[in-house]
mmCIF file of C-alpha atoms in Angstrom:
data_model
loop_
_atom_site.group_PDB
_atom_site.id
_atom_site.type_symbol
_atom_site.label_atom_id
_atom_site.label_comp_id
_atom_site.label_asym_id
_atom_site.label_seq_id
_atom_site.Cartn_x
_atom_site.Cartn_y
_atom_site.Cartn_z
ATOM 1 C CA MET A 197 106.073 120.595 125.759
ATOM 2 C CA SER A 198 106.330 116.813 124.727
ATOM 3 C CA THR A 199 104.361 115.985 121.859
ATOM 4 C CA THR A 200 104.642 112.194 122.417
ATOM 5 C CA PRO A 201 100.940 110.479 122.547
ATOM 6 C CA PRO A 202 101.098 109.785 126.789
ATOM 7 C CA VAL A 203 101.303 113.690 127.062
ATOM 8 C CA LEU A 204 98.569 114.077 124.874
ATOM 9 C CA ALA A 205 96.818 111.267 126.279
ATOM 10 C CA ALA A 206 97.281 113.080 129.929
ATOM 11 C CA GLU A 207 95.759 116.162 128.193
ATOM 12 C CA LEU A 208 92.891 114.556 127.194
ATOM 13 C CA ALA A 209 92.388 112.992 130.597
ATOM 14 C CA GLN A 210 92.745 117.026 132.393
ATOM 15 C CA ALA A 211 90.134 118.429 129.794
ATOM 16 C CA TRP A 212 87.876 115.200 130.754
ATOM 17 C CA ALA A 213 88.197 115.884 134.474
ATOM 18 C CA ASP A 214 87.604 119.485 133.729
ATOM 19 C CA ILE A 215 84.306 118.494 132.444
ATOM 20 C CA GLN A 216 83.615 116.333 135.211
ATOM 21 C CA ARG A 217 83.843 119.247 137.589
ATOM 22 C CA HIS A 218 81.061 120.615 135.979
ATOM 23 C CA HIS A 219 78.917 117.110 135.619
ATOM 24 C CA PRO A 220 80.101 114.855 138.617
ATOM 25 C CA GLU A 221 77.765 112.189 137.222
ATOM 26 C CA LEU A 222 80.359 111.840 134.235
ATOM 27 C CA PRO A 223 82.169 108.659 134.658
ATOM 28 C CA ASP A 224 86.227 108.305 134.388
ATOM 29 C CA LEU A 225 87.911 108.135 130.717
ATOM 30 C CA ALA A 226 89.172 104.220 130.866
ATOM 31 C CA ALA A 227 91.700 105.307 128.403
ATOM 32 C CA PRO A 228 91.985 108.511 126.687
ATOM 33 C CA GLU A 229 94.731 107.297 124.452
ATOM 34 C CA SER A 230 91.676 105.998 122.464
ATOM 35 C CA LEU A 231 90.672 109.106 121.079
ATOM 36 C CA ILE A 232 93.652 109.790 119.388
ATOM 37 C CA GLY A 233 93.784 109.243 116.055
ATOM 38 C CA GLU A 234 90.397 107.898 115.821
ATOM 39 C CA SER A 235 87.587 109.344 114.073
ATOM 40 C CA SER A 236 83.976 108.642 113.155
ATOM 41 C CA SER A 237 81.762 110.340 110.965
ATOM 42 C CA ALA A 238 78.946 110.123 113.480
ATOM 43 C CA CYS A 239 80.769 111.663 116.630
ATOM 44 C CA GLY A 240 83.237 114.002 114.469
ATOM 45 C CA ALA A 241 85.901 113.334 112.152
ATOM 46 C CA GLU A 242 88.615 115.219 114.353
ATOM 47 C CA LEU A 243 89.823 115.311 118.014
ATOM 48 C CA SER A 244 89.138 118.365 119.746
ATOM 49 C CA PHE A 245 87.633 119.915 122.894
ATOM 50 C CA GLU A 246 84.271 119.970 121.168
ATOM 51 C CA ARG A 247 84.513 116.308 119.953
ATOM 52 C CA LEU A 248 85.281 115.449 123.763
ATOM 53 C CA LEU A 249 82.237 116.977 125.286
ATOM 54 C CA HIS A 250 80.247 115.016 122.689
ATOM 55 C CA GLU A 251 82.019 111.671 124.071
ATOM 56 C CA ALA A 252 81.100 112.988 127.442
ATOM 57 C CA VAL A 253 77.580 113.151 126.481
ATOM 58 C CA HIS A 254 77.891 109.702 125.326
ATOM 59 C CA GLY A 255 79.577 108.843 129.090
ATOM 60 C CA ILE A 256 76.411 110.550 130.951
ATOM 61 C CA ALA A 257 73.861 108.706 128.779
ATOM 62 C CA ALA A 258 75.775 105.735 130.036
ATOM 63 C CA ALA A 259 75.539 106.417 133.550
ATOM 64 C CA ARG A 260 71.792 106.916 133.305
ATOM 65 C CA GLY A 261 71.195 104.420 131.393
ATOM 66 C CA VAL A 262 70.096 106.150 128.354
ATOM 67 C CA ARG A 263 69.862 104.719 125.015
ATOM 68 C CA ASP A 264 71.408 107.613 122.980
ATOM 69 C CA THR A 265 72.225 106.253 120.056
ATOM 70 C CA SER A 266 70.419 103.482 117.484
ATOM 71 C CA ARG A 267 71.746 102.161 113.742
ATOM 72 C CA ALA A 268 74.466 100.772 115.415
ATOM 73 C CA GLY A 269 75.516 104.334 117.203
ATOM 74 C CA ARG A 270 75.443 106.097 114.087
ATOM 75 C CA TYR A 271 71.992 107.746 114.635
ATOM 76 C CA HIS A 272 72.158 110.553 117.874
ATOM 77 C CA ASN A 273 68.384 110.698 118.984
ATOM 78 C CA ARG A 274 66.450 113.267 121.024
ATOM 79 C CA ARG A 275 67.541 111.739 124.106
ATOM 80 C CA PHE A 276 71.493 112.510 123.035
ATOM 81 C CA LEU A 277 70.338 115.917 122.040
ATOM 82 C CA ALA A 278 68.894 116.862 125.631
ATOM 83 C CA ILE A 279 72.054 115.596 127.321
ATOM 84 C CA ALA A 280 74.316 117.627 124.536
ATOM 85 C CA GLU A 281 72.182 120.597 125.340
ATOM 86 C CA GLU A 282 72.902 120.150 129.423
ATOM 87 C CA LEU A 283 76.636 120.051 128.559
ATOM 88 C CA GLY A 284 76.565 123.266 126.523
ATOM 89 C CA LEU A 285 76.304 121.863 122.878
ATOM 90 C CA ASP A 286 73.723 123.290 120.263
ATOM 91 C CA HIS A 287 72.203 121.416 117.123
ATOM 92 C CA PRO A 288 70.500 123.047 113.756
ATOM 93 C CA GLU A 289 66.781 122.021 114.546
ATOM 94 C CA GLU A 290 66.456 119.720 111.983
ATOM 95 C CA PRO A 291 68.269 116.307 112.752
ATOM 96 C CA HIS A 292 70.836 114.868 109.712
ATOM 97 C CA ALA A 293 69.268 112.057 108.054
ATOM 98 C CA SER A 294 71.813 109.554 108.771
ATOM 99 C CA SER A 295 73.432 110.678 111.937
ATOM 100 C CA GLY A 296 70.542 112.517 113.514
ATOM 101 C CA PHE A 297 71.585 114.905 116.234
ATOM 102 C CA SER A 298 75.522 114.173 116.264
ATOM 103 C CA LEU A 299 76.590 117.353 114.565
ATOM 104 C CA VAL A 300 76.724 119.300 117.852
ATOM 105 C CA THR A 301 78.704 122.440 118.235
ATOM 106 C CA LEU A 302 79.713 124.313 121.735
ATOM 107 C CA ASN A 303 77.354 127.391 122.676
ATOM 108 C CA PRO A 304 78.914 130.295 123.665
ATOM 109 C CA GLU A 305 78.628 130.171 127.286
ATOM 110 C CA ALA A 306 80.414 126.725 127.102
ATOM 111 C CA ARG A 307 83.123 127.979 125.168
ATOM 112 C CA ARG A 308 83.497 130.855 127.755
ATOM 113 C CA ARG A 309 83.385 128.229 130.633
ATOM 114 C CA TYR A 310 86.131 126.000 129.066
ATOM 115 C CA ARG A 311 88.147 128.216 127.483
ATOM 116 C CA PRO A 312 91.355 127.641 129.013
ATOM 117 C CA THR A 313 91.036 123.861 128.704
ATOM 118 C CA ILE A 314 90.156 124.504 125.289
ATOM 119 C CA GLU A 315 93.385 126.563 124.682
ATOM 120 C CA ARG A 316 95.505 124.092 126.403
ATOM 121 C CA LEU A 317 94.123 121.079 124.980
ATOM 122 C CA GLN A 318 94.659 123.016 121.416
ATOM 123 C CA ARG A 319 98.123 123.715 121.823
ATOM 124 C CA ALA A 320 98.677 120.073 122.942
ATOM 125 C CA LEU A 321 96.711 118.642 119.849
ATOM 126 C CA LYS A 322 99.134 120.806 117.581
ATOM 127 C CA ALA A 323 102.121 119.873 119.023
ATOM 128 C CA HIS A 324 101.276 116.214 118.710
ATOM 129 C CA THR A 325 99.998 116.930 114.783
ATOM 130 C CA VAL A 326 103.469 118.345 114.040
ATOM 131 C CA ALA A 327 105.412 115.782 115.873
ATOM 132 C CA THR A 328 103.579 113.262 114.308
ATOM 133 C CA ALA A 329 103.904 114.843 110.811
ATOM 134 C CA ALA A 330 107.548 114.914 111.088
ATOM 135 C CA ASP A 331 107.815 111.254 111.527
ATOM 136 C CA THR A 332 109.922 109.689 108.338
ATOM 137 C CA LYS A 333 111.418 106.320 107.673
ATOM 138 C CA ARG A 334 114.606 107.615 109.778
ATOM 139 C CA SER A 335 112.479 107.522 112.954
ATOM 140 C CA PHE A 336 113.283 104.509 115.056
ATOM 141 C CA ARG A 337 109.596 103.032 115.977
ATOM 142 C CA GLY A 338 110.951 99.965 117.999
ATOM 143 C CA PRO A 339 110.605 96.278 117.301
ATOM 144 C CA ALA A 340 106.976 96.498 116.579
ATOM 145 C CA ALA A 341 107.757 98.224 113.485
ATOM 146 C CA ARG A 342 110.474 96.267 112.310
ATOM 147 C CA HIS A 343 108.688 93.027 112.589
ATOM 148 C CA GLY A 344 105.240 94.335 111.177
ATOM 149 C CA SER A 345 103.419 94.119 114.645
ATOM 150 C CA SER A 346 100.487 96.317 116.087
ATOM 151 C CA GLY A 347 103.224 97.557 118.527
ATOM 152 C CA GLY A 348 99.974 98.319 120.482
ATOM 153 C CA GLY A 349 99.285 100.932 118.083
ATOM 154 C CA VAL A 350 96.097 103.427 118.099
ATOM 155 C CA ARG A 351 92.958 101.142 117.134
ATOM 156 C CA VAL A 352 90.387 102.470 114.589
ATOM 157 C CA LYS A 353 86.926 101.193 113.946
ATOM 158 C CA ALA A 354 86.447 98.701 111.159
ATOM 159 C CA VAL A 355 83.162 97.991 110.036
ATOM 160 C CA CYS A 356 81.449 95.078 107.981
ATOM 161 C CA ASP A 357 78.352 95.298 105.643
ATOM 162 C CA CYS A 358 76.043 93.926 108.485
ATOM 163 C CA GLY A 359 77.158 96.625 110.566
ATOM 164 C CA ARG A 360 79.189 95.231 112.907
ATOM 165 C CA ASN A 361 82.561 96.701 114.184
ATOM 166 C CA VAL A 362 85.850 96.049 115.243
ATOM 167 C CA ARG A 363 88.697 97.753 116.948
ATOM 168 C CA VAL A 364 91.890 97.276 114.736
ATOM 169 C CA VAL A 365 95.119 99.123 114.133
ATOM 170 C CA PRO A 366 94.960 99.978 110.572
ATOM 171 C CA SER A 367 98.610 98.528 109.526
ATOM 172 C CA VAL A 368 97.456 95.189 111.216
ATOM 173 C CA LEU A 369 93.969 95.779 108.884
ATOM 174 C CA ALA A 370 96.410 96.371 105.690
ATOM 175 C CA GLN A 371 98.334 92.865 106.162
ATOM 176 C CA ALA A 372 95.258 90.704 105.426
ATOM 177 C CA PRO A 373 91.546 90.957 105.698
ATOM 178 C CA ILE A 374 90.097 90.498 109.060
ATOM 179 C CA VAL A 375 86.838 88.506 108.275
ATOM 180 C CA CYS A 376 83.403 89.127 109.674
ATOM 181 C CA GLY A 377 81.869 86.065 111.595
ATOM 182 C CA GLY A 378 77.997 87.069 110.647
ATOM 183 C CA CYS A 379 78.298 88.264 107.388
ATOM 184 C CA GLY A 380 81.093 86.766 105.828
ATOM 185 C CA LYS A 381 82.581 90.124 104.412
ATOM 186 C CA PRO A 382 85.602 91.653 105.445
ATOM 187 C CA PHE A 383 86.037 94.445 108.019
ATOM 188 C CA ARG A 384 87.021 97.973 106.294
ATOM 189 C CA ILE A 385 87.751 101.346 108.015
ATOM 190 C CA PRO A 386 85.117 103.998 106.482
ATOM 191 C CA GLU A 387 85.830 107.036 104.569
ATOM 192 C CA THR A 388 85.577 109.994 107.149
ATOM 193 C CA VAL A 389 83.627 112.722 106.134
ATOM 194 C CA GLY A 390 85.087 115.853 105.822
ATOM 195 C CA ALA A 391 84.613 118.995 108.040
ATOM 196 C CA ALA A 392 82.550 120.712 105.492
ATOM 197 C CA ASN A 393 79.723 118.472 106.809
#
């Protein structure tokens, strides 16, 4: 199995298509590679099938014109939870104080339904992790790395104190601060919440 990001992106697209077979109103995933390396404490810090299904809830909410979050997308409300339950995700009875019902988990029926998809995606994610962990200074990264440009790398969410956010390649943000035009403070990549939450 190849371990390049385009292959992982293809596996993510296939997993999304598997979800669409059960939920036809789910829109197409425009850029599966955008999920690689992205983390969000509200939506899950780690890429997995469960996280992909969580994102599908947002996709269906958008298709229905349902506002499923507030607080700049951090708080997942009961409308999010209702759609999540349709897709096979469960949540503890009480919402989290800052992220609401974002911490959803696969229920047993969904785990059975998507078992082949989950296994295929886990293999691709594991291979991708091994490949990227083996990256060393001796690895050729092309002209973008030599010249210090972003090279179209994976963008992550950077936030400012007023709640605005932008997508940026971390290496670009490390070169110099990007300042918010609204509050005048620099955008930063927030610390991710560990899997223990």
